[in-house]
Amino acid sequence: MTLRIDCLLIFLIIAFGLSACSKPVPVRTPTPTFNKPIFSDAEAVWRNATLAIPVRGSAGSMITTNDGALGLLHLAGAKPNTRWPVIVMLGGCSENMSLRLMRGLAEQGFVAFYLDSKARSHEPVVCVEGETIFDRLKRNSRYKEAELTYALNELQSVSWADQKNLFLLGAGEGGAIVARRVDPAVKARIVAEWGCGGDLGVSGLKGEERSPVFSVTSGNSQSKADEGCSMYMRNKALSQSLSLQGTYPNGILLEPIVFTQMLQFLDRQLFQ
């Protein structure tokens, strides 16, 4: 009898232990954490900029992303002391810079350096379909101005950039910002699809006496005034304004007559 009781107790102890082991042990899931971007938006745009650079010994060009470790001179087959003139490019919600335009400029010996605001993460640029260019400027201009300031500061210490020949090219909202940009480092500017009109906060040109402007508008421009930017130009010996009435799906700057005139404008600045 005692043996039976002992066996029963042993059986119950084993059964209880097995049932205890079969219960799932609750697992605490750690609270997810997300690291904040380590770069400011302006730096992120700089680091993610698209470049078109000339390729030595050919009529071609190469498209790449801005990366200090790439060794652009080596990739392009250029000599160690090569310094390229640089065109810093700003677009708008409706006016992105095409790779075809960038390649065309690079094949003429320039580095085309496109700052794309889509690389922003803290405060993204907002584009609303159907919104006027003036509304976009009110909301987004301070972001693009900060991106441009950061890029111009960084280019002062880039080995392959000719700091004496830095140019700006802006289209749409980018054109409005370029038109009013006063910077001693900027030799000349190109303004596309911006007629220098609008309210006093965005209209006109600044610094045009020291930094000449090549301006061109088409039938696509939302801000075209009667005379466009030409009515604000004081340095007419060096500045130039074109107005075409048609619309150009590939962008006004790729229209052959405009592209040729733009290159002649840039050449005049280079060989002063």
PDB file of C-alpha atoms in Angstrom:
ATOM      1  CA  MET A   1       0.000   0.000   0.000  1.00  0.00           C
ATOM      2  CA  THR A   2       2.783   2.412   0.938  1.00  0.00           C
ATOM      3  CA  LEU A   3       4.567   1.539  -2.288  1.00  0.00           C
ATOM      4  CA  ARG A   4       1.442   2.381  -4.301  1.00  0.00           C
ATOM      5  CA  ILE A   5       1.137   5.770  -2.602  1.00  0.00           C
ATOM      6  CA  ASP A   6       4.800   6.517  -3.223  1.00  0.00           C
ATOM      7  CA  CYS A   7       4.446   5.592  -6.888  1.00  0.00           C
ATOM      8  CA  LEU A   8       1.325   7.716  -7.208  1.00  0.00           C
ATOM      9  CA  LEU A   9       3.095  10.709  -5.669  1.00  0.00           C
ATOM     10  CA  ILE A  10       6.049  10.289  -8.023  1.00  0.00           C
ATOM     11  CA  PHE A  11       3.678  10.080 -10.997  1.00  0.00           C
ATOM     12  CA  LEU A  12       1.854  13.254  -9.956  1.00  0.00           C
ATOM     13  CA  ILE A  13       5.102  15.130  -9.449  1.00  0.00           C
ATOM     14  CA  ILE A  14       6.360  14.122 -12.920  1.00  0.00           C
ATOM     15  CA  ALA A  15       3.043  14.965 -14.578  1.00  0.00           C
ATOM     16  CA  PHE A  16       2.884  18.345 -12.864  1.00  0.00           C
ATOM     17  CA  GLY A  17       6.449  19.096 -13.923  1.00  0.00           C
ATOM     18  CA  LEU A  18       5.725  18.209 -17.538  1.00  0.00           C
ATOM     19  CA  SER A  19       2.608  20.353 -17.616  1.00  0.00           C
ATOM     20  CA  ALA A  20       4.553  23.265 -16.122  1.00  0.00           C
ATOM     21  CA  CYS A  21       7.251  22.910 -18.755  1.00  0.00           C
ATOM     22  CA  SER A  22       4.681  22.822 -21.574  1.00  0.00           C
ATOM     23  CA  LYS A  23       3.331  26.280 -20.734  1.00  0.00           C
ATOM     24  CA  PRO A  24       4.904  28.963 -23.018  1.00  0.00           C
ATOM     25  CA  VAL A  25       7.255  31.331 -21.298  1.00  0.00           C
ATOM     26  CA  PRO A  26       6.188  34.907 -22.017  1.00  0.00           C
ATOM     27  CA  VAL A  27       8.783  36.811 -24.056  1.00  0.00           C
ATOM     28  CA  ARG A  28       9.106  40.552 -23.656  1.00  0.00           C
ATOM     29  CA  THR A  29       9.392  42.275 -27.020  1.00  0.00           C
ATOM     30  CA  PRO A  30      11.755  45.228 -26.866  1.00  0.00           C
ATOM     31  CA  THR A  31      10.291  48.587 -27.755  1.00  0.00           C
ATOM     32  CA  PRO A  32      11.464  49.528 -31.263  1.00  0.00           C
ATOM     33  CA  THR A  33      13.716  52.544 -31.546  1.00  0.00           C
ATOM     34  CA  PHE A  34      14.500  54.511 -34.672  1.00  0.00           C
ATOM     35  CA  ASN A  35      17.725  56.370 -35.143  1.00  0.00           C
ATOM     36  CA  LYS A  36      17.397  59.940 -36.317  1.00  0.00           C
ATOM     37  CA  PRO A  37      19.239  60.780 -39.557  1.00  0.00           C
ATOM     38  CA  ILE A  38      22.771  61.811 -38.708  1.00  0.00           C
ATOM     39  CA  PHE A  39      22.880  64.457 -41.447  1.00  0.00           C
ATOM     40  CA  SER A  40      21.003  67.702 -41.777  1.00  0.00           C
ATOM     41  CA  ASP A  41      18.687  67.955 -44.769  1.00  0.00           C
ATOM     42  CA  ALA A  42      21.077  70.326 -46.529  1.00  0.00           C
ATOM     43  CA  GLU A  43      23.973  67.898 -46.053  1.00  0.00           C
ATOM     44  CA  ALA A  44      21.833  64.957 -47.184  1.00  0.00           C
ATOM     45  CA  VAL A  45      21.017  66.806 -50.414  1.00  0.00           C
ATOM     46  CA  TRP A  46      24.730  67.533 -50.916  1.00  0.00           C
ATOM     47  CA  ARG A  47      25.734  63.912 -50.308  1.00  0.00           C
ATOM     48  CA  ASN A  48      23.046  62.609 -52.670  1.00  0.00           C
ATOM     49  CA  ALA A  49      23.644  65.142 -55.433  1.00  0.00           C
ATOM     50  CA  THR A  50      23.856  63.844 -59.001  1.00  0.00           C
ATOM     51  CA  LEU A  51      26.977  64.722 -60.987  1.00  0.00           C
ATOM     52  CA  ALA A  52      27.741  64.659 -64.681  1.00  0.00           C
ATOM     53  CA  ILE A  53      31.486  64.928 -65.301  1.00  0.00           C
ATOM     54  CA  PRO A  54      33.600  65.094 -68.480  1.00  0.00           C
ATOM     55  CA  VAL A  55      35.530  61.992 -69.494  1.00  0.00           C
ATOM     56  CA  ARG A  56      39.055  62.690 -70.723  1.00  0.00           C
ATOM     57  CA  GLY A  57      39.926  61.597 -74.226  1.00  0.00           C
ATOM     58  CA  SER A  58      36.319  61.338 -75.343  1.00  0.00           C
ATOM     59  CA  ALA A  59      33.319  63.458 -76.210  1.00  0.00           C
ATOM     60  CA  GLY A  60      31.342  61.634 -73.547  1.00  0.00           C
ATOM     61  CA  SER A  61      30.434  62.131 -69.918  1.00  0.00           C
ATOM     62  CA  MET A  62      29.771  60.075 -66.813  1.00  0.00           C
ATOM     63  CA  ILE A  63      26.857  60.262 -64.371  1.00  0.00           C
ATOM     64  CA  THR A  64      27.537  59.485 -60.719  1.00  0.00           C
ATOM     65  CA  THR A  65      26.497  60.394 -57.183  1.00  0.00           C
ATOM     66  CA  ASN A  66      28.451  62.811 -55.031  1.00  0.00           C
ATOM     67  CA  ASP A  67      30.799  60.770 -52.866  1.00  0.00           C
ATOM     68  CA  GLY A  68      34.108  62.058 -51.566  1.00  0.00           C
ATOM     69  CA  ALA A  69      35.576  58.554 -51.712  1.00  0.00           C
ATOM     70  CA  LEU A  70      34.840  57.997 -55.398  1.00  0.00           C
ATOM     71  CA  GLY A  71      37.940  59.661 -56.783  1.00  0.00           C
ATOM     72  CA  LEU A  72      36.277  61.551 -59.642  1.00  0.00           C
ATOM     73  CA  LEU A  73      39.541  62.534 -61.312  1.00  0.00           C
ATOM     74  CA  HIS A  74      40.613  58.884 -61.526  1.00  0.00           C
ATOM     75  CA  LEU A  75      37.220  57.746 -62.831  1.00  0.00           C
ATOM     76  CA  ALA A  76      37.201  60.452 -65.484  1.00  0.00           C
ATOM     77  CA  GLY A  77      40.784  59.755 -66.511  1.00  0.00           C
ATOM     78  CA  ALA A  78      41.743  63.327 -65.622  1.00  0.00           C
ATOM     79  CA  LYS A  79      45.125  64.567 -64.465  1.00  0.00           C
ATOM     80  CA  PRO A  80      45.594  65.054 -60.695  1.00  0.00           C
ATOM     81  CA  ASN A  81      45.606  68.849 -60.962  1.00  0.00           C
ATOM     82  CA  THR A  82      42.423  69.059 -63.070  1.00  0.00           C
ATOM     83  CA  ARG A  83      39.923  71.691 -61.976  1.00  0.00           C
ATOM     84  CA  TRP A  84      36.551  71.745 -63.700  1.00  0.00           C
ATOM     85  CA  PRO A  85      34.161  74.706 -63.838  1.00  0.00           C
ATOM     86  CA  VAL A  86      31.020  73.711 -61.930  1.00  0.00           C
ATOM     87  CA  ILE A  87      27.364  74.451 -62.633  1.00  0.00           C
ATOM     88  CA  VAL A  88      25.239  73.955 -59.501  1.00  0.00           C
ATOM     89  CA  MET A  89      21.682  73.148 -60.561  1.00  0.00           C
ATOM     90  CA  LEU A  90      18.384  73.643 -58.710  1.00  0.00           C
ATOM     91  CA  GLY A  91      15.042  72.444 -60.007  1.00  0.00           C
ATOM     92  CA  GLY A  92      11.473  72.853 -58.879  1.00  0.00           C
ATOM     93  CA  CYS A  93       8.404  70.724 -58.307  1.00  0.00           C
ATOM     94  CA  SER A  94       7.688  70.655 -62.054  1.00  0.00           C
ATOM     95  CA  GLU A  95      11.204  71.282 -63.363  1.00  0.00           C
ATOM     96  CA  ASN A  96      13.653  68.487 -62.654  1.00  0.00           C
ATOM     97  CA  MET A  97      17.058  68.552 -64.302  1.00  0.00           C
ATOM     98  CA  SER A  98      17.260  65.945 -67.039  1.00  0.00           C
ATOM     99  CA  LEU A  99      20.298  63.713 -67.364  1.00  0.00           C
ATOM    100  CA  ARG A 100      20.404  64.673 -71.024  1.00  0.00           C
ATOM    101  CA  LEU A 101      20.947  68.333 -70.102  1.00  0.00           C
ATOM    102  CA  MET A 102      23.555  67.395 -67.508  1.00  0.00           C
ATOM    103  CA  ARG A 103      25.433  65.221 -69.985  1.00  0.00           C
ATOM    104  CA  GLY A 104      25.315  67.981 -72.574  1.00  0.00           C
ATOM    105  CA  LEU A 105      26.955  70.422 -70.161  1.00  0.00           C
ATOM    106  CA  ALA A 106      29.558  67.871 -69.037  1.00  0.00           C
ATOM    107  CA  GLU A 107      30.492  67.162 -72.638  1.00  0.00           C
ATOM    108  CA  GLN A 108      31.355  70.865 -72.920  1.00  0.00           C
ATOM    109  CA  GLY A 109      33.821  70.600 -70.036  1.00  0.00           C
ATOM    110  CA  PHE A 110      31.637  71.486 -67.034  1.00  0.00           C
ATOM    111  CA  VAL A 111      30.689  69.466 -63.992  1.00  0.00           C
ATOM    112  CA  ALA A 112      26.894  69.613 -63.746  1.00  0.00           C
ATOM    113  CA  PHE A 113      25.998  69.265 -60.054  1.00  0.00           C
ATOM    114  CA  TYR A 114      22.283  68.734 -59.379  1.00  0.00           C
ATOM    115  CA  LEU A 115      20.907  69.316 -55.876  1.00  0.00           C
ATOM    116  CA  ASP A 116      17.736  67.220 -55.585  1.00  0.00           C
ATOM    117  CA  SER A 117      15.538  68.206 -52.639  1.00  0.00           C
ATOM    118  CA  LYS A 118      13.976  64.728 -52.631  1.00  0.00           C
ATOM    119  CA  ALA A 119      16.942  63.630 -50.509  1.00  0.00           C
ATOM    120  CA  ARG A 120      15.556  65.612 -47.560  1.00  0.00           C
ATOM    121  CA  SER A 121      14.246  63.579 -44.589  1.00  0.00           C
ATOM    122  CA  HIS A 122      13.638  65.956 -41.647  1.00  0.00           C
ATOM    123  CA  GLU A 123      11.482  68.478 -43.498  1.00  0.00           C
ATOM    124  CA  PRO A 124      10.560  67.204 -46.969  1.00  0.00           C
ATOM    125  CA  VAL A 125       9.746  69.630 -49.748  1.00  0.00           C
ATOM    126  CA  VAL A 126       6.021  69.425 -50.474  1.00  0.00           C
ATOM    127  CA  CYS A 127       4.766  69.627 -54.055  1.00  0.00           C
ATOM    128  CA  VAL A 128       1.020  70.037 -54.590  1.00  0.00           C
ATOM    129  CA  GLU A 129      -0.336  69.298 -58.057  1.00  0.00           C
ATOM    130  CA  GLY A 130      -1.865  72.351 -59.679  1.00  0.00           C
ATOM    131  CA  GLU A 131      -0.364  74.762 -57.158  1.00  0.00           C
ATOM    132  CA  THR A 132       1.134  77.995 -58.483  1.00  0.00           C
ATOM    133  CA  ILE A 133       4.864  78.528 -58.491  1.00  0.00           C
ATOM    134  CA  PHE A 134       4.410  81.445 -56.087  1.00  0.00           C
ATOM    135  CA  ASP A 135       2.743  79.221 -53.489  1.00  0.00           C
ATOM    136  CA  ARG A 136       5.519  76.662 -53.828  1.00  0.00           C
ATOM    137  CA  LEU A 137       8.104  79.378 -53.356  1.00  0.00           C
ATOM    138  CA  LYS A 138       6.492  80.608 -50.148  1.00  0.00           C
ATOM    139  CA  ARG A 139       6.617  77.126 -48.668  1.00  0.00           C
ATOM    140  CA  ASN A 140       9.840  75.654 -50.064  1.00  0.00           C
ATOM    141  CA  SER A 141      12.263  78.473 -50.903  1.00  0.00           C
ATOM    142  CA  ARG A 142      13.993  78.527 -47.504  1.00  0.00           C
ATOM    143  CA  TYR A 143      14.802  74.824 -47.846  1.00  0.00           C
ATOM    144  CA  LYS A 144      16.329  75.224 -51.286  1.00  0.00           C
ATOM    145  CA  GLU A 145      18.255  78.320 -50.228  1.00  0.00           C
ATOM    146  CA  ALA A 146      19.790  76.357 -47.347  1.00  0.00           C
ATOM    147  CA  GLU A 147      20.720  73.505 -49.691  1.00  0.00           C
ATOM    148  CA  LEU A 148      22.394  75.926 -52.088  1.00  0.00           C
ATOM    149  CA  THR A 149      24.306  77.684 -49.309  1.00  0.00           C
ATOM    150  CA  TYR A 150      25.609  74.373 -47.974  1.00  0.00           C
ATOM    151  CA  ALA A 151      26.703  73.207 -51.436  1.00  0.00           C
ATOM    152  CA  LEU A 152      28.526  76.449 -52.278  1.00  0.00           C
ATOM    153  CA  ASN A 153      30.388  76.306 -48.967  1.00  0.00           C
ATOM    154  CA  GLU A 154      31.414  72.688 -49.551  1.00  0.00           C
ATOM    155  CA  LEU A 155      32.578  73.358 -53.106  1.00  0.00           C
ATOM    156  CA  GLN A 156      35.154  75.803 -51.766  1.00  0.00           C
ATOM    157  CA  SER A 157      37.173  72.861 -50.467  1.00  0.00           C
ATOM    158  CA  VAL A 158      36.574  70.277 -53.222  1.00  0.00           C
ATOM    159  CA  SER A 159      39.806  69.486 -55.067  1.00  0.00           C
ATOM    160  CA  TRP A 160      38.282  69.020 -58.537  1.00  0.00           C
ATOM    161  CA  ALA A 161      36.182  72.218 -58.515  1.00  0.00           C
ATOM    162  CA  ASP A 162      37.458  75.424 -60.082  1.00  0.00           C
ATOM    163  CA  GLN A 163      36.376  77.860 -57.375  1.00  0.00           C
ATOM    164  CA  LYS A 164      36.920  80.787 -59.736  1.00  0.00           C
ATOM    165  CA  ASN A 165      34.326  79.423 -62.136  1.00  0.00           C
ATOM    166  CA  LEU A 166      31.233  78.451 -60.166  1.00  0.00           C
ATOM    167  CA  PHE A 167      27.901  78.969 -61.901  1.00  0.00           C
ATOM    168  CA  LEU A 168      24.273  78.550 -60.856  1.00  0.00           C
ATOM    169  CA  LEU A 169      21.435  77.170 -62.956  1.00  0.00           C
ATOM    170  CA  GLY A 170      17.867  77.212 -61.705  1.00  0.00           C
ATOM    171  CA  ALA A 171      14.522  76.257 -63.228  1.00  0.00           C
ATOM    172  CA  GLY A 172      11.077  77.008 -61.851  1.00  0.00           C
ATOM    173  CA  GLU A 173      11.361  77.683 -58.125  1.00  0.00           C
ATOM    174  CA  GLY A 174      15.074  77.026 -58.469  1.00  0.00           C
ATOM    175  CA  GLY A 175      15.216  79.780 -61.067  1.00  0.00           C
ATOM    176  CA  ALA A 176      13.586  82.265 -58.693  1.00  0.00           C
ATOM    177  CA  ILE A 177      16.155  81.459 -56.014  1.00  0.00           C
ATOM    178  CA  VAL A 178      19.079  81.709 -58.460  1.00  0.00           C
ATOM    179  CA  ALA A 179      17.782  85.029 -59.808  1.00  0.00           C
ATOM    180  CA  ARG A 180      17.962  86.607 -56.367  1.00  0.00           C
ATOM    181  CA  ARG A 181      21.090  84.857 -55.116  1.00  0.00           C
ATOM    182  CA  VAL A 182      23.923  87.252 -54.236  1.00  0.00           C
ATOM    183  CA  ASP A 183      27.174  85.373 -53.634  1.00  0.00           C
ATOM    184  CA  PRO A 184      30.715  86.555 -54.443  1.00  0.00           C
ATOM    185  CA  ALA A 185      31.689  82.977 -55.273  1.00  0.00           C
ATOM    186  CA  VAL A 186      29.169  82.773 -58.125  1.00  0.00           C
ATOM    187  CA  LYS A 187      30.509  84.030 -61.446  1.00  0.00           C
ATOM    188  CA  ALA A 188      27.263  83.962 -63.445  1.00  0.00           C
ATOM    189  CA  ARG A 189      23.754  82.498 -63.373  1.00  0.00           C
ATOM    190  CA  ILE A 190      21.242  80.795 -65.667  1.00  0.00           C
ATOM    191  CA  VAL A 191      17.529  81.256 -64.944  1.00  0.00           C
ATOM    192  CA  ALA A 192      14.985  79.108 -66.789  1.00  0.00           C
ATOM    193  CA  GLU A 193      11.176  79.236 -66.734  1.00  0.00           C
ATOM    194  CA  TRP A 194      11.135  82.155 -64.307  1.00  0.00           C
ATOM    195  CA  GLY A 195      10.108  85.570 -65.594  1.00  0.00           C
ATOM    196  CA  CYS A 196      11.229  87.546 -62.527  1.00  0.00           C
ATOM    197  CA  GLY A 197       7.627  88.595 -61.878  1.00  0.00           C
ATOM    198  CA  GLY A 198       5.379  88.189 -58.856  1.00  0.00           C
ATOM    199  CA  ASP A 199       5.212  90.091 -55.587  1.00  0.00           C
ATOM    200  CA  LEU A 200       8.062  92.101 -54.104  1.00  0.00           C
ATOM    201  CA  GLY A 201       9.281  89.120 -52.100  1.00  0.00           C
ATOM    202  CA  VAL A 202      10.337  87.145 -55.187  1.00  0.00           C
ATOM    203  CA  SER A 203      10.391  89.517 -58.160  1.00  0.00           C
ATOM    204  CA  GLY A 204      13.408  90.935 -59.952  1.00  0.00           C
ATOM    205  CA  LEU A 205      17.126  90.167 -59.998  1.00  0.00           C
ATOM    206  CA  LYS A 206      19.802  90.751 -57.391  1.00  0.00           C
ATOM    207  CA  GLY A 207      23.536  91.179 -57.821  1.00  0.00           C
ATOM    208  CA  GLU A 208      23.203  91.229 -61.600  1.00  0.00           C
ATOM    209  CA  GLU A 209      25.911  93.864 -62.017  1.00  0.00           C
ATOM    210  CA  ARG A 210      28.574  91.508 -60.608  1.00  0.00           C
ATOM    211  CA  SER A 211      27.041  88.148 -61.564  1.00  0.00           C
ATOM    212  CA  PRO A 212      25.508  88.256 -65.072  1.00  0.00           C
ATOM    213  CA  VAL A 213      22.308  86.354 -65.842  1.00  0.00           C
ATOM    214  CA  PHE A 214      21.164  84.305 -68.826  1.00  0.00           C
ATOM    215  CA  SER A 215      17.374  84.139 -68.637  1.00  0.00           C
ATOM    216  CA  VAL A 216      14.975  82.144 -70.803  1.00  0.00           C
ATOM    217  CA  THR A 217      11.238  81.503 -70.599  1.00  0.00           C
ATOM    218  CA  SER A 218       8.792  79.545 -72.730  1.00  0.00           C
ATOM    219  CA  GLY A 219       5.045  79.113 -72.952  1.00  0.00           C
ATOM    220  CA  ASN A 220       5.363  76.762 -69.948  1.00  0.00           C
ATOM    221  CA  SER A 221       6.436  79.524 -67.577  1.00  0.00           C
ATOM    222  CA  GLN A 222       3.922  80.427 -64.872  1.00  0.00           C
ATOM    223  CA  SER A 223       5.619  83.693 -63.959  1.00  0.00           C
ATOM    224  CA  LYS A 224       6.282  85.280 -67.312  1.00  0.00           C
ATOM    225  CA  ALA A 225       6.060  89.067 -67.276  1.00  0.00           C
ATOM    226  CA  ASP A 226       5.726  91.260 -70.396  1.00  0.00           C
ATOM    227  CA  GLU A 227       9.468  91.715 -70.665  1.00  0.00           C
ATOM    228  CA  GLY A 228      10.562  88.922 -68.334  1.00  0.00           C
ATOM    229  CA  CYS A 229      13.841  89.294 -66.473  1.00  0.00           C
ATOM    230  CA  SER A 230      15.214  91.657 -69.132  1.00  0.00           C
ATOM    231  CA  MET A 231      13.403  94.616 -67.562  1.00  0.00           C
ATOM    232  CA  TYR A 232      15.554  94.136 -64.431  1.00  0.00           C
ATOM    233  CA  MET A 233      18.865  93.693 -66.235  1.00  0.00           C
ATOM    234  CA  ARG A 234      21.397  96.492 -65.829  1.00  0.00           C
ATOM    235  CA  ASN A 235      24.462  94.657 -67.094  1.00  0.00           C
ATOM    236  CA  LYS A 236      23.097  94.250 -70.626  1.00  0.00           C
ATOM    237  CA  ALA A 237      26.594  93.953 -72.086  1.00  0.00           C
ATOM    238  CA  LEU A 238      26.977  90.555 -70.386  1.00  0.00           C
ATOM    239  CA  SER A 239      23.471  89.484 -69.391  1.00  0.00           C
ATOM    240  CA  GLN A 240      20.969  88.068 -71.855  1.00  0.00           C
ATOM    241  CA  SER A 241      17.246  87.326 -71.921  1.00  0.00           C
ATOM    242  CA  LEU A 242      15.318  85.062 -74.314  1.00  0.00           C
ATOM    243  CA  SER A 243      11.590  84.446 -74.529  1.00  0.00           C
ATOM    244  CA  LEU A 244      10.144  81.628 -76.659  1.00  0.00           C
ATOM    245  CA  GLN A 245       6.391  81.291 -77.076  1.00  0.00           C
ATOM    246  CA  GLY A 246       6.174  77.550 -77.653  1.00  0.00           C
ATOM    247  CA  THR A 247       6.177  74.680 -75.167  1.00  0.00           C
ATOM    248  CA  TYR A 248       9.027  72.199 -74.965  1.00  0.00           C
ATOM    249  CA  PRO A 249       8.439  68.775 -73.383  1.00  0.00           C
ATOM    250  CA  ASN A 250      12.189  68.122 -73.035  1.00  0.00           C
ATOM    251  CA  GLY A 251      12.787  71.443 -71.296  1.00  0.00           C
ATOM    252  CA  ILE A 252      13.541  74.860 -72.742  1.00  0.00           C
ATOM    253  CA  LEU A 253      17.297  74.590 -72.081  1.00  0.00           C
ATOM    254  CA  LEU A 254      17.591  71.599 -74.424  1.00  0.00           C
ATOM    255  CA  GLU A 255      16.081  73.502 -77.321  1.00  0.00           C
ATOM    256  CA  PRO A 256      19.052  73.742 -79.741  1.00  0.00           C
ATOM    257  CA  ILE A 257      18.994  77.530 -80.170  1.00  0.00           C
ATOM    258  CA  VAL A 258      18.731  78.061 -76.397  1.00  0.00           C
ATOM    259  CA  PHE A 259      21.427  75.509 -75.565  1.00  0.00           C
ATOM    260  CA  THR A 260      23.797  77.143 -78.052  1.00  0.00           C
ATOM    261  CA  GLN A 261      23.125  80.628 -76.704  1.00  0.00           C
ATOM    262  CA  MET A 262      23.607  79.368 -73.139  1.00  0.00           C
ATOM    263  CA  LEU A 263      26.996  77.834 -73.974  1.00  0.00           C
ATOM    264  CA  GLN A 264      28.113  81.074 -75.623  1.00  0.00           C
ATOM    265  CA  PHE A 265      27.058  82.961 -72.497  1.00  0.00           C
ATOM    266  CA  LEU A 266      29.081  80.592 -70.310  1.00  0.00           C
ATOM    267  CA  ASP A 267      32.111  80.829 -72.601  1.00  0.00           C
ATOM    268  CA  ARG A 268      32.083  84.633 -72.321  1.00  0.00           C
ATOM    269  CA  GLN A 269      32.256  84.310 -68.538  1.00  0.00           C
ATOM    270  CA  LEU A 270      35.021  81.689 -68.623  1.00  0.00           C
ATOM    271  CA  PHE A 271      37.326  83.681 -70.869  1.00  0.00           C
ATOM    272  CA  GLN A 272      36.962  87.089 -69.273  1.00  0.00           C
TER     273      GLN A 272
END
